[in-house]
Amino acid sequence: MAPAASVVVISKKCMGTVSRPTTVATKVCGRFVVVVHNALPPLSAEWNHVIEVYRSYPGADTLNVLVFTDGGSPTAAQRADLTSSMAHRKMQVSVVTQSVLARAAGTAIAWLVPGLRIFSPADMEKALDHISASGVDRRILKDAVDQLRRDLATNAATASPNG
């Protein structure tokens, strides 16, 4: 079981977690939440942390989320938990992926989260437009995605018995 995560300030604009996630990681950057999945389905403890970040986000009425995935996506049970947890919250979500499976999962979620749109990595600028990111926030969000992808790769490699 993964250790409980506590929040730490990464920069003046972003906050992340101290835990060492291996499948999905989150970072809060101002009025945005960044979620990065590697190619594996989220571990239960890590997915529960994502849901907790969404639930506890103190921002405005709309939760703006940038999701980048290398193919990993929530299971059917995790998707159900997400939609029931966020039923009271308006969400604008951009999912960026090349994965057909992750696109299918995103499409399933989009039935219940009408503000969700799916983009290819080549359309990152359109994904940022969809969540109303402008100015310096665009660079901060891209940097957060890059950092979380590196962190997941490092954590997964060190957690693997073959890594």
Coordinates of C-alpha atoms in Angstrom, one line a residue:
M1 CA 0.0 0.0 0.0
A2 CA 1.3 3.4 -0.9
P3 CA 2.1 5.8 1.9
A4 CA -0.3 8.7 2.6
A5 CA 0.6 11.7 0.5
S6 CA 1.1 15.1 1.9
V7 CA 1.1 18.3 0.0
V8 CA 4.3 20.2 -0.7
V9 CA 4.9 23.4 -2.6
I10 CA 6.8 22.7 -5.8
S11 CA 7.0 26.3 -7.0
K12 CA 5.1 29.5 -6.4
K13 CA 2.5 28.2 -8.9
C14 CA 2.3 24.4 -8.4
M15 CA 1.7 22.1 -5.5
G16 CA 2.4 18.3 -5.7
T17 CA 2.6 15.3 -3.4
V18 CA 5.5 13.9 -1.5
S19 CA 4.5 10.3 -2.2
R20 CA 6.2 8.4 -5.0
P21 CA 3.3 7.4 -7.3
T22 CA 4.1 4.8 -9.9
T23 CA 0.9 4.9 -12.2
V24 CA -0.8 8.3 -11.8
A25 CA 0.5 11.6 -10.4
T26 CA -1.2 15.0 -9.7
K27 CA -0.1 18.6 -9.3
V28 CA -2.2 21.6 -8.5
C29 CA -1.1 24.6 -10.5
G30 CA -3.0 27.8 -9.6
R31 CA -6.5 27.3 -10.8
F32 CA -5.6 24.1 -12.7
V33 CA -5.2 20.4 -11.7
V34 CA -2.7 18.4 -13.8
V35 CA -3.0 14.6 -13.8
V36 CA -0.5 12.4 -15.6
H37 CA -0.9 8.6 -16.2
N38 CA 1.8 6.3 -17.5
A39 CA 0.8 3.2 -19.5
L40 CA -0.7 1.3 -16.6
P41 CA -4.1 1.5 -14.9
P42 CA -4.0 3.5 -11.7
L43 CA -3.3 1.7 -8.5
S44 CA -6.2 2.1 -6.1
A45 CA -4.3 4.2 -3.5
E46 CA -3.0 6.5 -6.2
W47 CA -6.5 6.9 -7.8
N48 CA -8.0 7.6 -4.4
H49 CA -5.5 10.5 -4.1
V50 CA -6.5 11.9 -7.5
I51 CA -10.2 11.9 -6.3
E52 CA -9.2 13.5 -3.1
V53 CA -7.4 16.3 -4.9
Y54 CA -10.5 16.9 -7.0
R55 CA -12.8 16.8 -4.0
S56 CA -10.6 19.2 -1.9
Y57 CA -9.8 21.6 -4.7
P58 CA -10.7 25.0 -3.2
G59 CA -11.0 26.9 -6.6
A60 CA -13.9 28.4 -8.3
D61 CA -17.1 26.6 -9.4
T62 CA -15.3 25.1 -12.4
L63 CA -12.5 22.6 -11.9
N64 CA -10.1 22.9 -14.8
V65 CA -8.1 19.7 -15.4
L66 CA -5.3 18.8 -17.8
V67 CA -4.9 15.0 -18.1
F68 CA -1.9 13.6 -20.0
T69 CA -1.8 9.8 -20.4
D70 CA 0.7 7.4 -22.1
G71 CA -2.2 4.9 -22.2
G72 CA -3.2 4.3 -18.6
S73 CA -6.8 5.1 -17.7
P74 CA -9.1 4.5 -14.8
T75 CA -10.9 1.2 -14.5
A76 CA -14.7 1.1 -14.8
A77 CA -15.0 1.2 -11.0
Q78 CA -12.6 4.1 -10.8
R79 CA -14.6 6.0 -13.5
A80 CA -17.8 5.4 -11.5
D81 CA -16.1 6.7 -8.4
L82 CA -14.9 9.8 -10.3
T83 CA -18.3 10.6 -11.8
S84 CA -20.2 10.1 -8.5
S85 CA -17.6 12.1 -6.6
M86 CA -17.7 15.0 -9.0
A87 CA -21.5 15.0 -9.7
H88 CA -21.8 18.4 -7.9
R89 CA -18.9 20.0 -9.7
K90 CA -18.6 21.6 -13.1
M91 CA -15.4 20.4 -14.8
Q92 CA -13.5 21.5 -17.9
V93 CA -11.2 18.6 -18.7
S94 CA -8.7 18.2 -21.5
V95 CA -7.4 14.6 -21.9
V96 CA -4.2 14.5 -24.1
T97 CA -3.3 11.0 -25.4
Q98 CA -2.4 9.0 -28.4
S99 CA -3.8 5.8 -26.8
V100 CA -7.0 4.3 -28.4
L101 CA -7.8 2.6 -25.0
A102 CA -7.4 5.9 -23.1
R103 CA -9.6 7.7 -25.7
A104 CA -12.3 5.1 -25.2
A105 CA -12.1 5.5 -21.4
G106 CA -12.3 9.3 -21.9
T107 CA -15.3 8.9 -24.1
A108 CA -17.1 6.9 -21.4
I109 CA -16.4 9.6 -18.8
A110 CA -17.4 12.3 -21.2
W111 CA -21.0 11.0 -21.2
L112 CA -21.2 12.1 -17.6
V113 CA -18.7 15.0 -17.7
P114 CA -19.8 17.1 -20.6
G115 CA -16.9 19.4 -20.3
L116 CA -14.4 16.7 -21.2
R117 CA -12.6 16.7 -24.5
I118 CA -9.9 14.5 -25.9
F119 CA -6.9 15.7 -27.8
S120 CA -3.8 14.3 -29.4
P121 CA -0.4 15.4 -28.1
A122 CA 0.0 17.4 -31.4
D123 CA -3.0 19.4 -30.3
M124 CA -1.7 20.4 -26.8
E125 CA -2.4 24.1 -27.5
K126 CA -6.1 23.3 -28.3
A127 CA -6.2 21.3 -25.1
L128 CA -4.9 24.3 -23.1
D129 CA -7.5 26.5 -24.9
H130 CA -10.3 24.2 -23.8
I131 CA -9.4 24.6 -20.1
S132 CA -8.9 28.4 -20.6
A133 CA -5.2 28.4 -19.8
S134 CA -3.5 31.6 -21.0
G135 CA -0.2 33.4 -20.7
V136 CA 2.3 32.0 -18.3
D137 CA -0.1 29.3 -17.1
R138 CA 0.4 27.5 -20.5
R139 CA 4.1 27.1 -19.9
I140 CA 3.6 26.1 -16.2
L141 CA 1.1 23.4 -17.2
K142 CA 3.3 22.0 -19.9
D143 CA 6.3 21.9 -17.5
A144 CA 4.1 20.2 -14.9
V145 CA 3.2 17.5 -17.4
D146 CA 6.8 17.0 -18.3
Q147 CA 7.9 16.8 -14.6
L148 CA 5.2 14.4 -13.6
R149 CA 6.0 12.1 -16.6
R150 CA 9.7 12.0 -15.5
D151 CA 8.7 11.4 -11.9
L152 CA 6.4 8.5 -12.8
A153 CA 9.1 6.9 -15.0
T154 CA 11.7 7.2 -12.2
N155 CA 9.3 6.0 -9.5
A156 CA 8.1 3.0 -11.6
A157 CA 11.7 2.0 -12.4
T158 CA 12.8 2.1 -8.8
A159 CA 9.7 0.3 -7.6
S160 CA 10.1 -2.5 -10.1
P161 CA 11.9 -5.6 -8.9
N162 CA 13.7 -5.6 -12.3
G163 CA 14.3 -1.8 -12.2

